[in-house]
Amino acid sequence: AQSVAQPEDQVKVAEGNPLTVKCTYSVSGNPYLFWYVQYPNRGLQFLLKYITGDNLVKGSYGFEAEFNKSQTSFHLKKPSALVSDSALYFCAVRDLNRGYNKLIFGAGTRLAVHP
Amino acid sequence: KAGVTQTPRYLIKTRGQQVTLSCSPISGHRSVSWYQQTPGQGLQFLFEYFSETQRNKGNFPGRFSGRQFSNSRSEMNVSTLELGDSALYLCASSPAGGSLGSYNEQFFGPGTRLTVL
């Protein structure tokens, strides 16, 4: 079965410090990987995706993610965190068994950036 | 371009009632997917529609149904509501059909918060 895991329920960082939100995946075949962010009372906003190509993917709001096939990981990173980055972050993988547009999400990681 | 819109934003129902939620995708998008978000189960896929056809369905009981209209707008219906149906229901649209050779990211609406009493 295809799945993603976000091993940390919460990540706390100080403003200005680098942040990492972890994600590992399990798929049969080449993965399509995504990061979304959710602010309170809002839907999900797309941050970035990995389909193929460079292992380092750059996305919105200064975020980037590194695809590591040997470690089956797709960690989200940002060089310098902002208080406004505090939100719920979801890693997702496309369901390759059924194709089309179904996404399988991780449980989410709550990022707290303190001043 | 206007984003994905969902109506209503908040809804309160009682057990046994039924409810209909509406989603208007981004103009030009033909794929609409629905997800349920709860604190306990997280984000779970309900179903996807493309060109008025349901082509993918998650593991939800038959009380959950949906449809898509010719203008790509979609509705989902939950009949005989249970307390456990309380959740944030998210709609997402995508321009493409999502064949295995290509993929376009999905754009999510703000959701409809359903509370079942």
mmCIF file of C-alpha atoms in Angstrom:
data_model
loop_
_atom_site.group_PDB
_atom_site.id
_atom_site.type_symbol
_atom_site.label_atom_id
_atom_site.label_comp_id
_atom_site.label_asym_id
_atom_site.label_seq_id
_atom_site.Cartn_x
_atom_site.Cartn_y
_atom_site.Cartn_z
ATOM 1 C CA ALA A 1 0.000 0.000 0.000
ATOM 2 C CA GLN A 2 1.168 3.498 -0.708
ATOM 3 C CA SER A 3 1.629 5.834 2.209
ATOM 4 C CA VAL A 4 3.419 8.838 3.615
ATOM 5 C CA ALA A 5 4.590 9.338 7.158
ATOM 6 C CA GLN A 6 5.293 12.548 9.002
ATOM 7 C CA PRO A 7 7.137 11.383 12.104
ATOM 8 C CA GLU A 8 6.785 14.631 14.035
ATOM 9 C CA ASP A 9 3.458 15.933 15.293
ATOM 10 C CA GLN A 10 5.012 19.294 16.054
ATOM 11 C CA VAL A 11 8.158 21.192 15.169
ATOM 12 C CA LYS A 12 9.258 24.288 17.058
ATOM 13 C CA VAL A 13 11.875 26.693 15.771
ATOM 14 C CA ALA A 14 12.980 30.217 16.526
ATOM 15 C CA GLU A 15 12.395 32.931 13.969
ATOM 16 C CA GLY A 16 15.397 33.301 11.704
ATOM 17 C CA ASN A 17 16.565 29.738 12.212
ATOM 18 C CA PRO A 18 16.373 27.085 9.498
ATOM 19 C CA LEU A 19 13.435 24.709 9.649
ATOM 20 C CA THR A 20 12.914 21.147 8.499
ATOM 21 C CA VAL A 21 9.633 19.239 8.402
ATOM 22 C CA LYS A 22 10.161 15.562 7.744
ATOM 23 C CA CYS A 23 8.314 13.231 5.398
ATOM 24 C CA THR A 24 8.987 9.675 4.311
ATOM 25 C CA TYR A 25 7.049 7.778 1.684
ATOM 26 C CA SER A 26 6.296 4.267 0.571
ATOM 27 C CA VAL A 27 5.209 3.708 -3.026
ATOM 28 C CA SER A 28 5.648 1.114 -5.695
ATOM 29 C CA GLY A 29 7.106 2.972 -8.625
ATOM 30 C CA ASN A 30 8.272 6.532 -9.091
ATOM 31 C CA PRO A 31 6.625 8.814 -6.552
ATOM 32 C CA TYR A 32 4.742 12.030 -7.174
ATOM 33 C CA LEU A 33 5.251 14.001 -3.951
ATOM 34 C CA PHE A 34 3.701 17.204 -2.662
ATOM 35 C CA TRP A 35 3.744 19.602 0.239
ATOM 36 C CA TYR A 36 0.697 21.606 1.277
ATOM 37 C CA VAL A 37 0.224 24.103 4.097
ATOM 38 C CA GLN A 38 -2.968 24.829 6.011
ATOM 39 C CA TYR A 39 -3.611 27.963 8.015
ATOM 40 C CA PRO A 40 -6.427 28.094 10.609
ATOM 41 C CA ASN A 41 -9.897 27.988 9.068
ATOM 42 C CA ARG A 42 -8.434 27.770 5.598
ATOM 43 C CA GLY A 43 -8.085 25.125 2.952
ATOM 44 C CA LEU A 44 -4.798 23.656 1.825
ATOM 45 C CA GLN A 45 -2.338 25.767 -0.113
ATOM 46 C CA PHE A 46 0.080 24.127 -2.523
ATOM 47 C CA LEU A 47 3.756 24.700 -1.719
ATOM 48 C CA LEU A 48 5.727 22.481 -4.078
ATOM 49 C CA LYS A 49 5.880 19.165 -5.882
ATOM 50 C CA TYR A 50 8.364 16.579 -7.053
ATOM 51 C CA ILE A 51 7.507 14.645 -10.190
ATOM 52 C CA THR A 52 10.887 14.064 -11.788
ATOM 53 C CA GLY A 53 14.156 15.893 -12.358
ATOM 54 C CA ASP A 54 16.294 17.719 -9.822
ATOM 55 C CA ASN A 55 16.192 16.336 -6.329
ATOM 56 C CA LEU A 56 15.998 19.838 -4.846
ATOM 57 C CA VAL A 57 12.631 21.404 -5.533
ATOM 58 C CA LYS A 58 11.931 25.070 -4.897
ATOM 59 C CA GLY A 59 8.450 26.232 -4.074
ATOM 60 C CA SER A 60 6.369 29.089 -2.756
ATOM 61 C CA TYR A 61 7.222 31.422 0.130
ATOM 62 C CA GLY A 62 10.906 30.446 0.165
ATOM 63 C CA PHE A 63 10.281 26.766 0.880
ATOM 64 C CA GLU A 64 12.182 23.968 -0.764
ATOM 65 C CA ALA A 65 12.218 20.200 -0.465
ATOM 66 C CA GLU A 66 14.826 17.564 -1.070
ATOM 67 C CA PHE A 67 13.870 14.284 -2.666
ATOM 68 C CA ASN A 68 16.041 11.396 -1.497
ATOM 69 C CA LYS A 69 15.261 8.145 -3.227
ATOM 70 C CA SER A 70 17.600 5.961 -1.185
ATOM 71 C CA GLN A 71 16.079 7.179 2.077
ATOM 72 C CA THR A 72 12.553 7.450 0.602
ATOM 73 C CA SER A 73 12.291 10.927 2.067
ATOM 74 C CA PHE A 74 10.976 14.286 0.942
ATOM 75 C CA HIS A 75 11.783 16.755 3.715
ATOM 76 C CA LEU A 76 10.515 20.326 3.582
ATOM 77 C CA LYS A 77 13.042 23.039 4.382
ATOM 78 C CA LYS A 78 13.401 26.769 4.695
ATOM 79 C CA PRO A 79 16.668 28.582 5.412
ATOM 80 C CA SER A 80 15.146 31.223 7.686
ATOM 81 C CA ALA A 81 11.810 30.719 9.435
ATOM 82 C CA LEU A 82 9.228 33.456 9.888
ATOM 83 C CA VAL A 83 6.562 33.654 12.582
ATOM 84 C CA SER A 84 4.030 33.736 9.755
ATOM 85 C CA ASP A 85 5.184 30.250 8.689
ATOM 86 C CA SER A 86 3.422 28.842 11.753
ATOM 87 C CA ALA A 87 0.788 26.483 10.342
ATOM 88 C CA LEU A 88 -0.065 22.837 9.686
ATOM 89 C CA TYR A 89 2.009 21.171 6.976
ATOM 90 C CA PHE A 90 1.005 18.111 5.007
ATOM 91 C CA CYS A 91 3.089 15.839 2.858
ATOM 92 C CA ALA A 92 1.196 13.893 0.193
ATOM 93 C CA VAL A 93 1.810 11.266 -2.447
ATOM 94 C CA ARG A 94 -0.196 10.571 -5.527
ATOM 95 C CA ASP A 95 -1.982 7.233 -5.475
ATOM 96 C CA LEU A 96 -0.331 5.443 -8.367
ATOM 97 C CA ASN A 97 -2.465 2.335 -7.971
ATOM 98 C CA ARG A 98 -5.547 4.117 -9.196
ATOM 99 C CA GLY A 99 -3.942 6.967 -11.087
ATOM 100 C CA TYR A 100 -5.850 10.128 -11.677
ATOM 101 C CA ASN A 101 -5.755 12.800 -9.001
ATOM 102 C CA LYS A 102 -6.168 11.009 -5.682
ATOM 103 C CA LEU A 103 -3.706 12.156 -3.038
ATOM 104 C CA ILE A 104 -2.721 10.228 0.071
ATOM 105 C CA PHE A 105 -1.810 12.592 2.895
ATOM 106 C CA GLY A 106 0.385 12.259 5.931
ATOM 107 C CA ALA A 107 -1.005 13.060 9.363
ATOM 108 C CA GLY A 108 0.394 16.570 9.289
ATOM 109 C CA THR A 109 3.057 18.421 11.260
ATOM 110 C CA ARG A 110 2.283 21.548 13.199
ATOM 111 C CA LEU A 111 5.059 24.096 12.810
ATOM 112 C CA ALA A 112 5.431 26.723 15.511
ATOM 113 C CA VAL A 113 7.859 29.557 14.888
ATOM 114 C CA HIS A 114 8.477 31.720 17.949
ATOM 115 C CA PRO A 115 9.938 35.221 17.938
ATOM 116 C CA LYS B 1 -8.622 33.954 -11.608
ATOM 117 C CA ALA B 2 -11.010 33.199 -8.811
ATOM 118 C CA GLY B 3 -10.057 30.281 -6.612
ATOM 119 C CA VAL B 4 -12.062 27.249 -5.642
ATOM 120 C CA THR B 5 -15.215 28.261 -3.807
ATOM 121 C CA GLN B 6 -17.242 26.127 -1.444
ATOM 122 C CA THR B 7 -20.667 26.799 -0.022
ATOM 123 C CA PRO B 8 -21.779 26.952 2.635
ATOM 124 C CA ARG B 9 -18.721 27.576 4.784
ATOM 125 C CA TYR B 10 -20.376 26.365 7.968
ATOM 126 C CA LEU B 11 -23.256 24.004 8.518
ATOM 127 C CA ILE B 12 -24.950 22.559 11.577
ATOM 128 C CA LYS B 13 -27.184 19.527 11.218
ATOM 129 C CA THR B 14 -28.682 16.897 13.492
ATOM 130 C CA ARG B 15 -28.285 13.151 13.302
ATOM 131 C CA GLY B 16 -30.382 11.505 10.649
ATOM 132 C CA GLN B 17 -30.612 14.553 8.431
ATOM 133 C CA GLN B 18 -28.986 14.849 5.050
ATOM 134 C CA VAL B 19 -26.745 17.580 3.707
ATOM 135 C CA THR B 20 -25.523 18.841 0.340
ATOM 136 C CA LEU B 21 -22.241 20.688 -0.077
ATOM 137 C CA SER B 22 -21.281 22.614 -3.177
ATOM 138 C CA CYS B 23 -17.958 23.252 -4.877
ATOM 139 C CA SER B 24 -17.153 25.542 -7.792
ATOM 140 C CA PRO B 25 -13.741 24.777 -9.304
ATOM 141 C CA ILE B 26 -11.339 27.232 -10.826
ATOM 142 C CA SER B 27 -12.512 28.244 -14.280
ATOM 143 C CA GLY B 28 -11.289 25.746 -16.848
ATOM 144 C CA HIS B 29 -10.618 22.991 -14.333
ATOM 145 C CA ARG B 30 -12.420 19.761 -15.118
ATOM 146 C CA SER B 31 -11.351 17.542 -12.238
ATOM 147 C CA VAL B 32 -12.916 17.941 -8.813
ATOM 148 C CA SER B 33 -11.946 15.875 -5.792
ATOM 149 C CA TRP B 34 -13.429 15.796 -2.302
ATOM 150 C CA TYR B 35 -11.630 15.121 0.967
ATOM 151 C CA GLN B 36 -12.769 14.777 4.552
ATOM 152 C CA GLN B 37 -10.567 16.197 7.297
ATOM 153 C CA THR B 38 -11.007 15.171 10.940
ATOM 154 C CA PRO B 39 -8.657 15.384 13.926
ATOM 155 C CA GLY B 40 -8.675 11.620 14.335
ATOM 156 C CA GLN B 41 -8.453 10.367 10.755
ATOM 157 C CA GLY B 42 -6.690 13.285 9.104
ATOM 158 C CA LEU B 43 -7.276 13.950 5.423
ATOM 159 C CA GLN B 44 -9.101 11.195 3.624
ATOM 160 C CA PHE B 45 -10.065 10.989 -0.020
ATOM 161 C CA LEU B 46 -13.781 10.726 -0.717
ATOM 162 C CA PHE B 47 -14.120 10.740 -4.499
ATOM 163 C CA GLU B 48 -13.066 12.414 -7.724
ATOM 164 C CA TYR B 49 -15.091 13.559 -10.684
ATOM 165 C CA PHE B 50 -13.879 14.334 -14.161
ATOM 166 C CA SER B 51 -16.138 15.352 -17.024
ATOM 167 C CA GLU B 52 -19.243 14.473 -14.982
ATOM 168 C CA THR B 53 -18.004 10.939 -14.258
ATOM 169 C CA GLN B 54 -16.907 9.556 -10.920
ATOM 170 C CA ARG B 55 -13.698 7.742 -11.612
ATOM 171 C CA ASN B 56 -12.247 7.199 -8.164
ATOM 172 C CA LYS B 57 -13.834 6.569 -4.788
ATOM 173 C CA GLY B 58 -12.419 6.298 -1.291
ATOM 174 C CA ASN B 59 -13.429 3.932 1.483
ATOM 175 C CA PHE B 60 -16.560 5.651 2.670
ATOM 176 C CA PRO B 61 -20.053 4.198 3.083
ATOM 177 C CA GLY B 62 -22.690 4.633 0.450
ATOM 178 C CA ARG B 63 -24.247 7.466 2.474
ATOM 179 C CA PHE B 64 -21.595 9.640 0.863
ATOM 180 C CA SER B 65 -22.296 10.461 -2.745
ATOM 181 C CA GLY B 66 -21.514 13.155 -5.238
ATOM 182 C CA ARG B 67 -22.001 14.406 -8.728
ATOM 183 C CA GLN B 68 -20.522 16.813 -11.196
ATOM 184 C CA PHE B 69 -22.357 19.066 -13.584
ATOM 185 C CA SER B 70 -21.517 20.022 -17.149
ATOM 186 C CA ASN B 71 -19.951 23.283 -15.946
ATOM 187 C CA SER B 72 -17.629 21.226 -13.678
ATOM 188 C CA ARG B 73 -19.312 22.383 -10.488
ATOM 189 C CA SER B 74 -19.677 19.544 -8.045
ATOM 190 C CA GLU B 75 -21.879 18.636 -5.125
ATOM 191 C CA MET B 76 -21.483 16.032 -2.460
ATOM 192 C CA ASN B 77 -24.316 14.644 -0.414
ATOM 193 C CA VAL B 78 -24.299 12.870 2.916
ATOM 194 C CA SER B 79 -27.498 11.127 3.924
ATOM 195 C CA THR B 80 -28.523 9.914 7.363
ATOM 196 C CA LEU B 81 -25.910 11.979 9.125
ATOM 197 C CA GLU B 82 -23.978 10.496 12.038
ATOM 198 C CA LEU B 83 -22.017 12.285 14.735
ATOM 199 C CA GLY B 84 -18.803 10.979 13.177
ATOM 200 C CA ASP B 85 -19.526 12.857 9.969
ATOM 201 C CA SER B 86 -18.589 16.106 11.685
ATOM 202 C CA ALA B 87 -15.584 17.298 9.749
ATOM 203 C CA LEU B 88 -14.100 19.851 7.421
ATOM 204 C CA TYR B 89 -14.962 18.867 3.861
ATOM 205 C CA LEU B 90 -12.475 20.090 1.303
ATOM 206 C CA CYS B 91 -12.908 20.329 -2.422
ATOM 207 C CA ALA B 92 -9.955 20.481 -4.799
ATOM 208 C CA SER B 93 -9.825 21.185 -8.506
ATOM 209 C CA SER B 94 -7.243 20.425 -11.155
ATOM 210 C CA PRO B 95 -7.065 21.366 -14.796
ATOM 211 C CA ALA B 96 -6.055 18.015 -16.160
ATOM 212 C CA GLY B 97 -7.271 14.484 -16.144
ATOM 213 C CA GLY B 98 -4.247 13.223 -14.260
ATOM 214 C CA SER B 99 -3.053 10.488 -16.556
ATOM 215 C CA LEU B 100 -0.104 8.564 -15.219
ATOM 216 C CA GLY B 101 2.238 10.347 -17.580
ATOM 217 C CA SER B 102 1.462 13.797 -16.276
ATOM 218 C CA TYR B 103 0.099 15.528 -13.266
ATOM 219 C CA ASN B 104 -1.087 18.982 -12.279
ATOM 220 C CA GLU B 105 -1.290 20.053 -8.669
ATOM 221 C CA GLN B 106 -4.676 20.408 -7.084
ATOM 222 C CA PHE B 107 -6.033 23.658 -5.728
ATOM 223 C CA PHE B 108 -8.121 23.486 -2.607
ATOM 224 C CA GLY B 109 -11.083 25.516 -1.502
ATOM 225 C CA PRO B 110 -11.541 26.865 2.047
ATOM 226 C CA GLY B 111 -13.757 23.955 3.014
ATOM 227 C CA THR B 112 -17.182 23.486 4.550
ATOM 228 C CA ARG B 113 -17.206 22.885 8.299
ATOM 229 C CA LEU B 114 -20.018 20.422 9.042
ATOM 230 C CA THR B 115 -21.121 19.893 12.611
ATOM 231 C CA VAL B 116 -23.553 17.080 13.378
ATOM 232 C CA LEU B 117 -25.399 17.326 16.694
#
